[in-house]
Amino acid sequence: MATSTIKTNYPALYTLVVVFFFWGFIAAGNSIFIPFCKSYFSLDQFQSQLVDFAFYTAYYLGALLLFAFGNSSNKDLVSSWGYKKSIIYGLLFSALGAGAMIVAVEANLYIGMLVGLFIVALGFSLQQTAANPFAISLGDPITGADRVNLGGGINSFGTTIGPLIIAFALFGSTKMVTEEQIKLLSLNKVVLLYVCVGVLFLIAAAMFYFSKKVPDGKVIEPVEKSNKALILLLIMTLFLGVCFAPVFNSYRTQEAQQLETFQNEYQVIVNQLKQYTAEEQQSDLMAQVLVENRNNLSVEIKPLKDKLEFSRMYWLIGALAVVVLGLLSALFFSKKNTNGWGAMQYPQLVLGMIAIFLYVGVEVGVGSNLGELLTLPDFGGLASSEIAPYISMYWGSLMIGRWAGAISVFKLSDAKKQLLMFVVPLIALAVIYLVNFIAGQNMSNLYYYVICVLLQIVAFKVSKNKPVKTLLVFAVFGLLAMFVGLSTTGTVAIYAFLSGGLACSIMWPAIFNLSLLGLGKYTSQGSAFLVMMILGGGIIPPIQGKLSDIIGIHQSYIISFICFAYLLFFAIAVKKILKKQNINADEVAD
């Protein structure tokens, strides 16, 4: 076999992987930021999940704007700018978002922080649109997957250390900070953190701009016009706004203010009652009055809270329905006339868009709600300052799977692949332990997590590097993990929920590959549609957060179970769809 004469541009590649690190660092750090904001700003679980809403909605809107511009002007903006300039512009936009975060932190405004994160993620959206094809273009296309996987490995390393650094910025070296102490913390270190992040964005942009070895990356790609698909996406966006607006407005109504007053009064009485023993509460006259007042307030609070929470939940379910039913309507209408639907005329792509939406939703939702789960007595009763090693292990679990998944792209003998498939996940696990030890975190409660990693190794062996089988096996893995987590408490349940990261780790490439098979000239457009569905990270976690406000954080993980159930359905359905199109998905490498 002839050796390729196309050499990899390693200086450009090493510069490029820096942006992959940023994506993982900031995204995983949000899992620490969420419980902190909940305590610091006295939020409910839904409001704290707006961190994810702001961050991942920006990905969707950024990709949608690029698609809308390309469809209307018949010119792909990223291709015409070139990958190099697109990444530079994205980094500068993210630096602007870091500046907005600094201003918001100084002003102590939660909504300002959300705006800052939104701007950071808009920059990430532009970077991500350019970075993956740019990595492929920096050498032989045959080895392009190797370069993308290198970026993915660096991204996963960012997700592992991000929570540790964010936790240090918020809590310092203190291991135990109570909720009351969190409210009194100074945010000076958060300002310093985002000053550093903003400066790093600018340095990375400068590296790209001044580097002579980073090519412009300009390509000429025809834009496949899909007016009907664009109209559908715009209508969906409008209706998503219609669904979320009443939820946001409900926090400013008279009923919400009355509920907040009652809850504050209730909490004051609860704190006063802590001064009395159980016997004194039965005999002391003052204590009896407090108990009676507490009980009366409880009667007032329940119907008021139920009315508000169920109303909010209905609107959030409506938002979910907008996405799912909106996409399915594309299948219905494109069957009658494919003209104007572009990539959305293919059922594997539409069902894959829903799969990516739910996949990102469950990946983000499990991690973002984990901090609140760990505050429950049955799950350790941890303070927000103590959850960093668990969050690091969850996001590190995605690194474990991605490092293992990257083995298949290298030309190795079967014996070496089998050996590395066992060794690499354990090395990745050791890296997670090492960075946590260096950060001074106590990992003693997570030593036996190696059992879950060994189960993942078995899942890899069973899946045999086939995308359908991989998705099916790991969807079952995720389903079983969520079932065990929902059915138990303590260490077993914590390990089960952490294993959600192991289940998710290898799903993205499998869903992407299966969704794009057979799209032909619409492959690039289909890829853009799939990136838009990162939106799931902005909608599923808030839905879980609101469900948590109603039925409790532990039971709210039923959302994750349902997401994995759909991914299992997609694995089964897409194989049948591709078979009808005479495409054998089992012959396609993952």
XYZ file of C-alpha atoms in Angstrom:
590
model
C 0.000 0.000 0.000
C 1.389 3.438 -0.977
C 2.336 5.804 1.790
C 0.555 9.161 1.755
C 2.712 12.158 0.755
C 0.394 14.583 2.585
C 2.148 15.606 5.808
C 0.277 16.627 8.926
C 0.677 20.293 9.891
C 1.536 19.600 13.519
C 2.209 23.219 14.631
C -1.248 24.209 13.383
C -2.807 21.100 14.938
C -1.252 21.754 18.351
C -2.497 25.345 18.201
C -5.964 24.123 17.230
C -6.375 21.637 20.089
C -6.180 24.564 22.548
C -9.746 25.519 21.616
C -10.905 21.931 22.190
C -9.575 22.257 25.735
C -11.535 25.493 26.332
C -14.851 23.880 25.341
C -14.453 21.077 27.872
C -13.005 23.252 30.639
C -15.866 25.772 30.666
C -18.704 23.283 30.002
C -17.717 20.891 32.817
C -16.953 23.795 35.167
C -20.619 24.770 34.897
C -21.469 21.671 36.951
C -19.691 23.288 39.919
C -20.995 26.770 39.137
C -24.640 25.597 39.181
C -24.891 24.425 42.839
C -22.785 27.401 43.902
C -25.188 29.845 42.218
C -28.154 28.030 43.731
C -26.850 28.698 47.238
C -25.284 32.102 46.601
C -28.318 33.623 44.861
C -30.985 31.558 46.746
C -32.357 29.903 43.587
C -34.529 26.859 43.038
C -33.119 23.948 41.022
C -34.696 25.134 37.757
C -33.250 28.629 38.104
C -29.779 27.226 38.805
C -30.034 25.110 35.633
C -30.392 28.301 33.586
C -26.581 28.238 33.514
C -26.896 25.291 31.112
C -29.843 26.928 29.347
C -27.803 30.040 28.555
C -24.701 28.085 27.588
C -26.170 25.449 25.277
C -28.920 27.591 23.757
C -26.116 29.791 22.448
C -24.734 26.827 20.484
C -28.123 26.343 18.836
C -28.704 30.007 18.014
C -25.158 30.438 16.721
C -25.450 27.450 14.383
C -28.946 28.549 13.307
C -27.722 32.048 12.412
C -24.887 30.597 10.333
C -27.320 28.294 8.525
C -29.839 31.079 7.934
C -27.132 33.364 6.527
C -25.802 30.640 4.243
C -29.273 29.681 3.038
C -30.252 33.291 2.237
C -26.946 34.437 0.713
C -26.024 31.113 -0.911
C -22.601 31.489 0.737
C -21.193 29.518 3.653
C -19.852 32.148 6.050
C -17.277 29.912 7.762
C -15.948 28.611 4.439
C -15.663 32.119 2.978
C -13.927 33.505 6.079
C -11.724 30.450 6.284
C -11.368 28.151 9.281
C -8.490 30.209 10.718
C -10.374 33.528 10.771
C -13.566 31.837 11.982
C -11.745 30.420 14.999
C -10.081 33.793 15.683
C -13.472 35.559 15.556
C -14.946 32.878 17.815
C -12.145 33.281 20.364
C -12.541 37.064 20.372
C -16.283 36.656 20.904
C -15.639 34.280 23.813
C -13.177 36.808 25.265
C -15.964 39.398 25.088
C -18.188 36.948 26.993
C -15.497 36.542 29.665
C -15.461 40.339 30.006
C -19.243 40.353 30.394
C -18.895 37.696 33.110
C -16.411 39.876 34.992
C -18.782 42.873 34.875
C -21.704 40.680 36.021
C -19.721 39.189 38.911
C -18.613 42.646 40.030
C -22.262 43.782 39.912
C -23.386 40.561 41.671
C -26.008 39.923 38.951
C -27.003 36.326 38.203
C -28.741 37.278 34.951
C -25.583 39.120 33.921
C -23.539 35.966 34.476
C -25.992 34.059 32.264
C -25.542 36.677 29.533
C -21.759 36.357 29.865
C -21.887 32.563 29.543
C -24.235 32.919 26.563
C -21.702 35.154 24.765
C -18.818 32.783 25.617
C -20.792 29.870 24.157
C -21.738 31.843 21.022
C -18.008 32.126 20.394
C -17.655 28.388 21.047
C -20.389 27.703 18.480
C -18.396 29.465 15.773
C -15.174 27.786 16.909
C -16.757 24.318 16.884
C -18.268 24.832 13.422
C -14.768 25.510 12.076
C -12.493 23.391 14.286
C -13.568 19.843 13.360
C -13.291 20.233 9.550
C -10.135 22.320 10.095
C -8.519 19.432 11.999
C -9.327 17.075 9.120
C -7.858 19.519 6.578
C -4.482 19.738 8.384
C -3.177 16.525 6.847
C -4.140 13.368 5.023
C -7.968 13.044 5.018
C -7.533 9.319 5.727
C -6.022 10.155 9.132
C -8.423 13.044 9.775
C -10.302 11.020 12.393
C -7.047 10.675 14.369
C -6.711 14.459 14.592
C -10.349 14.940 15.591
C -9.940 12.267 18.265
C -6.811 14.026 19.546
C -8.919 17.164 19.924
C -11.608 15.122 21.657
C -9.043 13.701 24.089
C -7.784 17.203 24.943
C -11.409 18.354 25.287
C -12.062 15.529 27.748
C -8.966 16.441 29.761
C -10.450 19.947 30.016
C -13.707 18.484 31.352
C -11.738 16.593 34.004
C -9.737 19.496 35.451
C -12.338 22.223 34.788
C -14.482 21.368 37.848
C -11.392 21.298 40.092
C -10.169 24.738 39.006
C -13.658 26.279 39.145
C -14.123 24.790 42.638
C -10.822 26.299 43.760
C -11.828 29.680 42.323
C -15.133 29.569 44.226
C -14.132 27.975 47.521
C -10.352 28.236 47.680
C -8.594 25.421 49.530
C -11.418 25.127 52.071
C -12.891 21.621 52.014
C -16.180 22.375 53.735
C -18.206 25.529 53.124
C -21.795 25.598 54.389
C -24.678 27.096 52.437
C -24.789 30.040 54.840
C -21.043 30.626 54.351
C -21.431 30.472 50.548
C -23.787 33.476 50.692
C -20.997 35.476 52.382
C -18.181 34.474 50.028
C -16.285 37.080 48.053
C -16.333 36.530 44.282
C -12.919 38.124 43.732
C -11.432 34.779 42.702
C -14.198 34.288 40.136
C -13.275 37.670 38.663
C -9.632 36.573 38.592
C -10.615 33.260 36.970
C -12.476 34.949 34.116
C -9.732 37.527 33.711
C -7.378 34.583 33.164
C -9.858 32.824 30.856
C -10.387 36.005 28.832
C -6.639 36.555 28.524
C -6.186 32.929 27.408
C -8.845 33.422 24.724
C -6.963 36.489 23.481
C -3.598 34.678 23.570
C -5.076 31.759 21.604
C -6.535 34.192 19.049
C -3.134 35.869 18.761
C -1.447 32.480 18.285
C -3.753 31.759 15.347
C -3.449 35.256 13.890
C 0.353 35.560 13.976
C 1.229 31.941 13.216
C 2.592 31.539 9.696
C 2.140 27.772 9.904
C -1.624 27.887 10.448
C -3.254 27.940 6.991
C -6.248 30.135 6.187
C -8.398 27.062 5.700
C -10.585 28.657 3.054
C -12.710 26.187 1.097
C -15.347 26.521 -1.574
C -18.402 24.520 -0.638
C -21.755 24.764 -2.410
C -24.639 25.683 -0.123
C -27.658 23.425 -0.516
C -30.672 25.687 -0.086
C -33.351 24.257 2.216
C -35.973 26.950 2.691
C -38.586 24.710 4.279
C -36.084 23.351 6.815
C -35.046 26.909 7.702
C -38.671 28.021 8.123
C -39.325 25.021 10.393
C -36.297 25.834 12.568
C -37.311 29.486 12.842
C -40.877 28.497 13.825
C -39.490 26.074 16.408
C -37.277 28.841 17.819
C -40.268 31.184 18.066
C -42.375 28.595 19.881
C -39.507 27.752 22.236
C -39.499 31.421 23.220
C -43.277 31.281 23.696
C -42.889 28.273 26.023
C -40.037 29.626 28.133
C -41.333 33.196 28.510
C -44.244 32.255 30.868
C -41.846 30.184 32.993
C -39.450 33.098 33.414
C -42.302 35.574 34.003
C -43.887 33.316 36.631
C -41.024 34.169 39.019
C -42.112 37.822 38.999
C -45.862 37.340 39.583
C -47.687 38.323 42.759
C -48.223 34.636 43.568
C -44.478 33.966 43.288
C -43.666 36.895 45.567
C -46.242 35.720 48.089
C -44.808 32.205 47.979
C -41.296 33.569 48.524
C -42.531 35.570 51.547
C -44.186 32.474 53.044
C -41.082 30.344 52.427
C -38.804 32.925 54.046
C -41.076 33.100 57.076
C -41.174 29.309 57.208
C -37.369 29.101 57.135
C -37.051 31.689 59.935
C -39.375 29.591 62.126
C -37.470 26.391 61.283
C -34.205 28.067 62.333
C -35.801 29.281 65.573
C -37.096 25.786 66.350
C -33.561 24.402 66.103
C -32.933 26.096 69.472
C -35.414 23.735 71.129
C -35.148 20.005 71.743
C -37.950 17.695 70.600
C -39.278 17.525 74.178
C -39.216 21.319 74.558
C -41.167 21.718 71.351
C -43.906 19.659 72.982
C -43.892 21.467 76.376
C -42.545 25.022 75.890
C -45.328 27.522 75.124
C -43.203 29.645 72.787
C -42.018 26.563 70.901
C -45.615 25.374 70.539
C -46.582 28.709 68.976
C -43.701 28.406 66.531
C -44.713 24.848 65.618
C -48.310 25.966 65.029
C -47.149 28.879 62.853
C -44.870 26.555 60.896
C -47.718 24.108 60.280
C -50.065 26.911 59.203
C -47.483 28.253 56.773
C -46.928 24.768 55.409
C -50.660 24.540 54.623
C -50.484 27.924 52.859
C -47.335 27.093 50.898
C -48.285 23.712 49.398
C -51.226 24.659 47.120
C -49.525 27.890 46.065
C -46.291 26.110 45.227
C -48.033 23.221 43.449
C -49.985 25.604 41.230
C -46.863 27.520 40.194
C -44.593 24.503 39.759
C -47.045 22.433 37.711
C -47.795 25.419 35.481
C -44.067 25.889 34.865
C -43.628 22.176 34.194
C -46.406 22.143 31.591
C -44.716 24.962 29.660
C -41.330 23.192 29.820
C -42.866 19.966 28.534
C -44.352 22.116 25.786
C -40.817 23.279 24.877
C -39.688 19.653 24.642
C -42.700 18.860 22.461
C -41.845 21.788 20.159
C -38.458 20.233 19.378
C -39.546 16.606 19.062
C -42.844 17.155 17.219
C -41.340 19.953 15.124
C -38.603 17.656 13.823
C -40.983 14.756 13.279
C -43.245 17.051 11.235
C -40.340 17.450 8.793
C -40.518 13.716 8.125
C -44.271 13.861 7.562
C -44.239 16.789 5.137
C -41.047 15.817 3.291
C -42.565 12.450 2.394
C -45.123 14.269 0.224
C -42.586 16.615 -1.356
C -38.831 16.568 -0.635
C -38.217 19.901 -2.350
C -36.920 22.528 0.111
C -36.320 20.121 3.001
C -32.662 19.383 2.257
C -31.115 16.957 4.739
C -34.363 16.814 6.724
C -35.945 14.616 4.051
C -33.883 11.705 5.450
C -35.446 9.896 8.443
C -32.051 8.806 9.802
C -31.029 12.480 10.036
C -34.242 13.694 11.696
C -34.306 10.855 14.234
C -30.577 11.449 14.717
C -31.217 15.125 15.474
C -33.609 14.063 18.243
C -30.989 11.540 19.401
C -28.252 14.206 19.603
C -30.699 16.545 21.366
C -31.454 13.930 24.050
C -27.877 12.649 24.182
C -26.436 16.095 24.986
C -29.379 16.664 27.333
C -28.704 13.529 29.356
C -24.919 14.038 29.323
C -25.244 17.580 30.690
C -28.292 16.881 32.884
C -26.700 14.020 34.843
C -23.612 16.094 35.639
C -25.361 19.403 36.287
C -27.884 17.954 38.735
C -25.325 15.732 40.467
C -24.223 18.487 42.846
C -27.747 18.876 44.219
C -28.162 15.092 44.522
C -25.021 14.838 46.650
C -26.473 17.292 49.195
C -29.101 14.700 50.213
C -28.326 12.780 53.428
C -28.776 9.463 51.572
C -26.083 10.521 49.093
C -23.467 11.823 51.516
C -25.000 15.148 52.587
C -22.115 17.016 50.940
C -21.686 20.775 50.759
C -21.199 22.443 47.376
C -17.501 22.849 48.197
C -17.085 19.057 48.556
C -18.554 17.832 45.262
C -15.629 18.673 42.932
C -14.067 15.156 42.872
C -17.439 13.618 41.961
C -18.038 16.142 39.175
C -14.477 15.607 37.968
C -15.029 11.836 37.953
C -18.300 12.199 36.023
C -16.788 14.318 33.268
C -13.601 12.269 33.471
C -15.738 9.213 32.707
C -16.362 10.710 29.274
C -12.589 11.018 28.873
C -12.165 7.350 29.781
C -14.559 6.261 27.045
C -13.230 8.676 24.422
C -9.626 7.657 24.978
C -10.655 4.027 24.603
C -12.759 4.826 21.534
C -9.780 6.514 19.851
C -7.810 3.245 19.801
C -9.736 1.924 16.799
C -8.544 4.681 14.451
C -4.910 3.565 14.694
C -3.466 0.816 12.514
C -2.707 -1.797 15.161
C -2.867 -5.565 15.284
C -5.944 -7.120 16.861
C -3.872 -8.310 19.817
C -2.533 -4.796 20.507
C -6.008 -3.294 20.174
C -7.415 -5.796 22.660
C -4.605 -5.038 25.112
C -4.992 -1.263 24.766
C -8.773 -1.527 25.081
C -8.135 -2.872 28.589
C -5.148 -0.693 29.542
C -6.137 2.750 28.178
C -9.381 3.159 30.222
C -7.458 2.282 33.387
C -4.716 4.795 32.494
C -7.400 7.454 31.932
C -8.927 6.586 35.326
C -5.474 6.912 36.910
C -5.119 10.378 35.326
C -8.409 11.433 36.956
C -7.211 10.229 40.352
C -3.840 11.944 39.837
C -5.210 15.409 38.951
C -7.588 15.205 41.924
C -4.764 14.210 44.274
C -2.683 17.131 42.993
C -5.692 19.392 43.639
C -5.849 18.069 47.211
C -9.201 16.288 46.775
C -10.212 13.250 48.839
C -10.866 10.368 46.422
C -11.297 7.572 48.986
C -15.039 7.240 48.261
C -14.337 6.736 44.561
C -11.673 4.003 44.613
C -14.127 1.231 43.769
C -15.366 3.111 40.699
C -12.828 0.990 38.823
C -15.526 -1.722 38.822
C -17.728 0.497 36.636
C -14.800 1.154 34.305
C -14.227 -2.597 33.957
C -17.895 -2.992 33.014
C -17.407 -0.338 30.341
C -14.420 -2.286 28.971
C -16.712 -5.309 28.641
C -19.262 -3.112 26.823
C -16.537 -2.009 24.384
C -15.631 -5.638 23.703
C -19.269 -6.562 23.048
C -19.890 -3.580 20.741
C -17.046 -4.626 18.378
C -16.532 -1.105 16.989
C -19.812 -1.136 15.026
C -21.850 2.094 15.362
C -25.275 0.443 15.680
C -24.043 -2.140 18.152
C -22.017 0.488 20.045
C -25.035 2.736 20.423
C -27.292 -0.162 21.383
C -24.884 -1.601 23.976
C -24.072 1.751 25.575
C -27.740 2.830 25.589
C -28.525 -0.355 27.533
C -25.535 0.416 29.786
C -26.982 3.893 30.437
C -30.493 2.534 31.026
C -29.234 0.003 33.568
C -27.079 2.639 35.284
C -30.043 5.034 35.646
C -32.304 2.194 36.833
C -29.809 1.199 39.531
C -29.329 4.845 40.501
C -33.075 5.422 40.802
C -33.615 2.177 42.735
C -30.853 2.619 45.321
C -29.107 5.249 47.426
C -25.637 5.817 48.818
C -22.414 4.770 47.079
C -24.091 2.287 44.730
C -26.465 4.960 43.382
C -23.680 7.550 43.131
C -21.524 5.122 41.128
C -24.518 4.314 38.920
C -25.186 7.968 38.100
C -21.470 8.609 37.534
C -21.554 5.678 35.090
C -23.886 7.772 32.973
C -20.682 9.497 31.836
C -19.194 6.139 30.808
C -22.367 5.364 28.840
C -22.407 8.749 27.083
C -18.675 8.828 26.337
C -18.766 6.969 23.030
C -22.254 7.848 21.758
C -21.589 11.136 19.915
C -19.565 9.649 16.987
C -21.930 6.678 16.703
C -25.024 8.908 16.455
C -23.256 11.291 14.061
C -22.084 8.522 11.733
C -25.446 6.778 11.599
C -27.385 10.015 11.105
C -25.241 11.142 8.157
C -25.095 7.845 6.250
C -26.656 8.090 2.810
C -27.133 11.894 2.824
C -24.823 12.469 -0.169
C -24.631 16.167 -1.089
C -26.578 17.046 2.077
C -23.944 15.559 4.425
C -22.430 18.943 5.367
C -25.863 20.450 5.980
C -26.912 17.420 8.023
C -23.799 17.841 10.162
C -24.759 21.490 10.826
C -28.277 20.411 11.843
C -26.838 17.875 14.282
C -24.600 20.544 15.872
C -27.718 22.706 16.366
C -29.185 19.945 18.505
C -26.601 20.652 21.199
C -29.638 22.697 22.228
C -30.625 19.622 24.261
C -28.066 20.671 26.871
C -30.037 23.892 27.352
C -33.516 22.342 27.617
C -33.261 18.889 29.230
C -31.345 19.992 32.407
C -33.843 22.803 33.212
C -36.715 20.324 32.717
C -35.006 17.941 35.132
C -34.385 20.850 37.478
C -38.059 21.816 37.514
C -39.118 18.181 37.941
C -36.701 18.083 40.876
C -38.495 21.073 42.449
C -41.717 19.018 42.274
C -40.758 15.381 43.050
C -37.199 15.663 44.397
C -33.736 15.560 42.823
C -33.276 11.783 43.135
C -36.525 10.902 41.372
C -35.902 13.554 38.702
C -33.299 11.253 37.134
C -36.210 9.469 35.484
C -35.588 12.091 32.768
C -32.155 10.563 32.127
C -33.694 7.079 31.974
C -36.173 8.241 29.304
C -33.369 9.851 27.260
C -31.359 6.623 27.239
C -34.526 4.725 26.286
C -34.890 6.887 23.154
C -31.222 6.343 22.273
C -31.858 2.598 22.448
C -34.893 3.060 20.164
C -32.788 5.092 17.715
C -30.130 2.366 17.546
C -32.798 -0.174 16.590
C -34.782 2.107 14.266
C -31.849 3.574 12.328
C -30.570 0.129 11.341
C -33.963 -0.690 9.795
C -34.125 2.710 8.048
C -30.648 2.310 6.543
C -31.394 -1.266 5.493
C -34.375 0.026 3.456
C -31.928 2.397 1.731
C -29.586 -0.562 1.009
C -27.000 0.746 3.469
C -25.418 -1.805 5.797
C -24.594 0.174 8.926
C -22.725 -2.787 10.437
C -20.017 -2.427 7.797
C -19.298 1.167 8.783
C -16.544 1.705 11.364
C -17.488 3.680 14.447
